[in-house]
PDB file of C-alpha atoms in Angstrom:
ATOM      1  CA  MET A   1     -15.056  -3.524 -12.697  1.00 84.00           C
ATOM      2  CA  LYS A   2     -14.972  -0.693 -10.218  1.00 92.00           C
ATOM      3  CA  THR A   3     -13.289   2.643 -10.753  1.00 95.00           C
ATOM      4  CA  ALA A   4     -10.908   4.640  -8.535  1.00 95.00           C
ATOM      5  CA  ARG A   5     -13.903   6.910  -7.568  1.00 94.00           C
ATOM      6  CA  GLN A   6     -15.999   3.952  -6.498  1.00 93.00           C
ATOM      7  CA  LEU A   7     -13.180   2.437  -4.522  1.00 93.00           C
ATOM      8  CA  LEU A   8     -12.612   5.647  -2.655  1.00 93.00           C
ATOM      9  CA  ALA A   9     -16.302   5.985  -1.902  1.00 90.00           C
ATOM     10  CA  ALA A  10     -16.372   2.480  -0.466  1.00 86.00           C
ATOM     11  CA  LYS A  11     -13.347   2.984   1.834  1.00 81.00           C
ATOM     12  CA  ALA A  12     -14.374   3.013   5.491  1.00 65.00           C
ATOM     13  CA  LYS A  13     -12.016   5.843   6.201  1.00 65.00           C
ATOM     14  CA  HIS A  14     -12.047   8.231   3.329  1.00 63.00           C
ATOM     15  CA  ASP A  15     -10.392  11.268   4.820  1.00 73.00           C
ATOM     16  CA  THR A  16      -7.257  12.279   3.131  1.00 85.00           C
ATOM     17  CA  ILE A  17      -4.412  12.964   5.544  1.00 92.00           C
ATOM     18  CA  SER A  18      -1.772  15.386   4.524  1.00 96.00           C
ATOM     19  CA  VAL A  19       1.201  17.529   5.780  1.00 97.00           C
ATOM     20  CA  THR A  20       2.753  20.682   4.486  1.00 97.00           C
ATOM     21  CA  PRO A  21       6.220  20.533   2.925  1.00 97.00           C
ATOM     22  CA  THR A  22       7.686  22.349   5.968  1.00 97.00           C
ATOM     23  CA  ALA A  23       6.466  19.792   8.455  1.00 97.00           C
ATOM     24  CA  THR A  24       9.280  17.718   9.977  1.00 97.00           C
ATOM     25  CA  VAL A  25       9.701  14.094   9.114  1.00 97.00           C
ATOM     26  CA  TYR A  26       8.904  13.293  12.798  1.00 96.00           C
ATOM     27  CA  GLN A  27       5.569  15.145  12.598  1.00 97.00           C
ATOM     28  CA  ALA A  28       4.611  13.271   9.382  1.00 97.00           C
ATOM     29  CA  LEU A  29       5.595   9.925  10.952  1.00 96.00           C
ATOM     30  CA  GLN A  30       3.438  10.755  14.047  1.00 97.00           C
ATOM     31  CA  MET A  31       0.460  11.474  11.863  1.00 96.00           C
ATOM     32  CA  MET A  32       1.022   8.291   9.916  1.00 96.00           C
ATOM     33  CA  ALA A  33       1.260   6.248  13.072  1.00 95.00           C
ATOM     34  CA  ASP A  34      -1.883   7.897  14.566  1.00 94.00           C
ATOM     35  CA  ALA A  35      -3.828   7.113  11.337  1.00 91.00           C
ATOM     36  CA  ASN A  36      -2.229   3.629  10.830  1.00 91.00           C
ATOM     37  CA  ILE A  37      -1.161   4.461   7.275  1.00 91.00           C
ATOM     38  CA  GLY A  38       2.050   3.910   5.352  1.00 92.00           C
ATOM     39  CA  ALA A  39       2.101   7.092   3.300  1.00 95.00           C
ATOM     40  CA  ILE A  40       0.962  10.665   3.605  1.00 97.00           C
ATOM     41  CA  LEU A  41       0.341  13.361   0.940  1.00 97.00           C
ATOM     42  CA  VAL A  42       2.340  16.510   1.066  1.00 98.00           C
ATOM     43  CA  MET A  43       0.129  19.464   0.226  1.00 97.00           C
ATOM     44  CA  ASP A  44       1.002  23.160  -0.381  1.00 96.00           C
ATOM     45  CA  GLY A  45      -2.372  24.612   0.189  1.00 94.00           C
ATOM     46  CA  GLU A  46      -4.706  22.738  -2.199  1.00 93.00           C
ATOM     47  CA  LYS A  47      -1.860  21.666  -4.426  1.00 95.00           C
ATOM     48  CA  LEU A  48      -0.366  18.170  -4.286  1.00 97.00           C
ATOM     49  CA  VAL A  49       3.396  18.543  -4.242  1.00 97.00           C
ATOM     50  CA  GLY A  50       4.600  15.144  -3.121  1.00 97.00           C
ATOM     51  CA  ILE A  51       4.095  11.980  -0.971  1.00 97.00           C
ATOM     52  CA  PHE A  52       6.008  10.727   1.978  1.00 97.00           C
ATOM     53  CA  SER A  53       6.181   7.128   2.742  1.00 94.00           C
ATOM     54  CA  GLU A  54       7.720   4.747   5.216  1.00 93.00           C
ATOM     55  CA  ARG A  55      10.124   3.735   2.284  1.00 91.00           C
ATOM     56  CA  ASP A  56      11.137   7.366   2.006  1.00 92.00           C
ATOM     57  CA  TYR A  57      11.949   7.415   5.766  1.00 93.00           C
ATOM     58  CA  ALA A  58      13.980   4.266   5.666  1.00 90.00           C
ATOM     59  CA  ARG A  59      15.978   5.155   2.589  1.00 91.00           C
ATOM     60  CA  LYS A  60      16.439   8.878   2.861  1.00 92.00           C
ATOM     61  CA  VAL A  61      16.533   9.619   6.617  1.00 89.00           C
ATOM     62  CA  VAL A  62      17.778   6.531   8.450  1.00 83.00           C
ATOM     63  CA  LEU A  63      20.280   5.424   5.903  1.00 85.00           C
ATOM     64  CA  MET A  64      21.538   8.960   5.172  1.00 87.00           C
ATOM     65  CA  GLY A  65      22.176   9.672   8.759  1.00 87.00           C
ATOM     66  CA  LYS A  66      19.553  12.541   8.933  1.00 90.00           C
ATOM     67  CA  THR A  67      17.302  13.202  11.969  1.00 92.00           C
ATOM     68  CA  SER A  68      13.537  12.943  11.928  1.00 93.00           C
ATOM     69  CA  ALA A  69      13.101  16.121  13.964  1.00 93.00           C
ATOM     70  CA  GLY A  70      15.457  18.202  11.993  1.00 92.00           C
ATOM     71  CA  THR A  71      14.506  17.218   8.457  1.00 95.00           C
ATOM     72  CA  PRO A  72      11.558  18.872   6.609  1.00 97.00           C
ATOM     73  CA  VAL A  73       9.330  16.490   4.604  1.00 97.00           C
ATOM     74  CA  SER A  74      10.138  18.430   1.484  1.00 96.00           C
ATOM     75  CA  ASP A  75      13.776  17.362   1.645  1.00 95.00           C
ATOM     76  CA  ILE A  76      13.017  13.684   1.242  1.00 95.00           C
ATOM     77  CA  MET A  77       9.452  13.296  -0.133  1.00 96.00           C
ATOM     78  CA  THR A  78       8.875  11.672  -3.441  1.00 95.00           C
ATOM     79  CA  HIS A  79       8.364  14.591  -5.883  1.00 93.00           C
ATOM     80  CA  LYS A  80       7.665  12.663  -9.059  1.00 92.00           C
ATOM     81  CA  LEU A  81       4.173  11.466  -8.406  1.00 93.00           C
ATOM     82  CA  LEU A  82       2.131   8.864 -10.242  1.00 95.00           C
ATOM     83  CA  CYS A  83      -1.566   9.653 -10.035  1.00 96.00           C
ATOM     84  CA  VAL A  84      -4.709   8.365 -11.627  1.00 97.00           C
ATOM     85  CA  PRO A  85      -8.076  10.000 -12.603  1.00 98.00           C
ATOM     86  CA  PRO A  86     -11.269   8.941 -10.859  1.00 97.00           C
ATOM     87  CA  SER A  87     -12.180   6.970 -14.001  1.00 97.00           C
ATOM     88  CA  ALA A  88      -9.248   4.590 -13.707  1.00 97.00           C
ATOM     89  CA  THR A  89     -10.316   0.986 -13.329  1.00 96.00           C
ATOM     90  CA  THR A  90      -9.091  -1.362 -10.550  1.00 94.00           C
ATOM     91  CA  ASP A  91      -7.003  -3.252 -13.131  1.00 93.00           C
ATOM     92  CA  GLU A  92      -5.376  -0.025 -14.431  1.00 96.00           C
ATOM     93  CA  CYS A  93      -4.556   1.083 -10.904  1.00 96.00           C
ATOM     94  CA  MET A  94      -3.119  -2.282 -10.029  1.00 94.00           C
ATOM     95  CA  GLY A  95      -1.160  -2.595 -13.206  1.00 95.00           C
ATOM     96  CA  LEU A  96       0.474   0.908 -12.708  1.00 96.00           C
ATOM     97  CA  MET A  97       1.343   0.079  -9.154  1.00 96.00           C
ATOM     98  CA  THR A  98       2.811  -3.288  -9.965  1.00 95.00           C
ATOM     99  CA  GLU A  99       4.788  -1.898 -12.912  1.00 95.00           C
ATOM    100  CA  LYS A 100       6.185   1.090 -11.106  1.00 95.00           C
ATOM    101  CA  ARG A 101       6.583  -0.737  -7.782  1.00 93.00           C
ATOM    102  CA  ILE A 102       4.582   1.671  -5.698  1.00 94.00           C
ATOM    103  CA  ARG A 103       2.127   1.097  -2.886  1.00 93.00           C
ATOM    104  CA  HIS A 104       0.109   4.304  -2.821  1.00 95.00           C
ATOM    105  CA  LEU A 105      -1.624   6.029  -5.651  1.00 96.00           C
ATOM    106  CA  PRO A 106      -3.246   9.451  -5.347  1.00 96.00           C
ATOM    107  CA  VAL A 107      -6.478  10.013  -7.274  1.00 96.00           C
ATOM    108  CA  LEU A 108      -6.879  13.326  -8.817  1.00 96.00           C
ATOM    109  CA  ASP A 109      -9.768  15.006 -10.515  1.00 95.00           C
ATOM    110  CA  GLY A 110      -7.848  17.670 -12.509  1.00 94.00           C
ATOM    111  CA  ASP A 111      -5.793  19.209  -9.725  1.00 92.00           C
ATOM    112  CA  LYS A 112      -8.175  18.323  -6.954  1.00 94.00           C
ATOM    113  CA  VAL A 113      -7.155  15.422  -4.731  1.00 95.00           C
ATOM    114  CA  LEU A 114      -9.959  12.979  -4.061  1.00 94.00           C
ATOM    115  CA  GLY A 115      -7.988  10.499  -2.003  1.00 93.00           C
ATOM    116  CA  VAL A 116      -5.274   7.810  -2.023  1.00 94.00           C
ATOM    117  CA  LEU A 117      -5.571   4.139  -2.975  1.00 95.00           C
ATOM    118  CA  SER A 118      -3.255   1.616  -1.395  1.00 93.00           C
ATOM    119  CA  ILE A 119      -2.156  -1.695  -2.856  1.00 93.00           C
ATOM    120  CA  GLY A 120      -4.145  -3.204  -0.072  1.00 90.00           C
ATOM    121  CA  ASP A 121      -7.327  -1.432  -1.207  1.00 91.00           C
ATOM    122  CA  LEU A 122      -6.834  -2.925  -4.669  1.00 93.00           C
ATOM    123  CA  VAL A 123      -6.018  -6.479  -3.479  1.00 90.00           C
ATOM    124  CA  HIS A 124      -9.114  -6.373  -1.241  1.00 88.00           C
ATOM    125  CA  GLU A 125     -11.340  -5.301  -4.196  1.00 87.00           C
ATOM    126  CA  LYS A 126      -9.685  -7.963  -6.553  1.00 86.00           C
ATOM    127  CA  MET A 127     -10.405 -10.646  -3.842  1.00 86.00           C
ATOM    128  CA  ALA A 128     -14.036  -9.583  -3.521  1.00 79.00           C
ATOM    129  CA  ASP A 129     -14.502  -9.584  -7.272  1.00 76.00           C
ATOM    130  CA  GLN A 130     -13.043 -13.099  -7.504  1.00 77.00           C
ATOM    131  CA  GLU A 131     -15.207 -14.304  -4.606  1.00 78.00           C
ATOM    132  CA  PHE A 132     -18.280 -12.959  -6.505  1.00 71.00           C
ATOM    133  CA  THR A 133     -17.248 -14.773  -9.680  1.00 75.00           C
ATOM    134  CA  ILE A 134     -16.707 -18.010  -7.841  1.00 77.00           C
ATOM    135  CA  GLU A 135     -20.127 -17.793  -6.153  1.00 80.00           C
ATOM    136  CA  GLN A 136     -21.816 -17.014  -9.528  1.00 81.00           C
ATOM    137  CA  LEU A 137     -20.107 -20.084 -11.110  1.00 80.00           C
ATOM    138  CA  GLU A 138     -21.052 -22.330  -8.142  1.00 79.00           C
ATOM    139  CA  HIS A 139     -24.621 -21.116  -8.350  1.00 78.00           C
ATOM    140  CA  TYR A 140     -24.628 -21.843 -12.109  1.00 78.00           C
ATOM    141  CA  ILE A 141     -23.171 -25.241 -11.707  1.00 85.00           C
ATOM    142  CA  TYR A 142     -25.464 -26.440  -8.829  1.00 77.00           C
ATOM    143  CA  ARG A 143     -28.698 -25.131 -10.425  1.00 74.00           C
TER     144      ARG A 143
END
């Protein structure tokens, strides 16, 4: 079973995209659209201070009558972060994300951000693992 570190290393696009807490919601949304991602880390220098997602936008901007251009990310980002160490397994990450109903999981080595795993990353890995198991079983049966 792969670890969070291995999953991050295997991702085609490994760059971690972030905004500052003072960036506007509009700026964050533009960066997310450009990168085709559903969440962006909020960093104060090298320190991870939050995460901003499409869900935050829908629930805390649109439904609250705020404007994207006039609202700083810090006002609506998710402050209480769930993170995993690079040694966390695929199953541990998937279990945490399922239990807490989150779609993006930062990977931290101490205070250093290594990257973000999405639920899609984990599902893709799980499917590849199951495909491998099926191939091995078929090979065993037909030998």
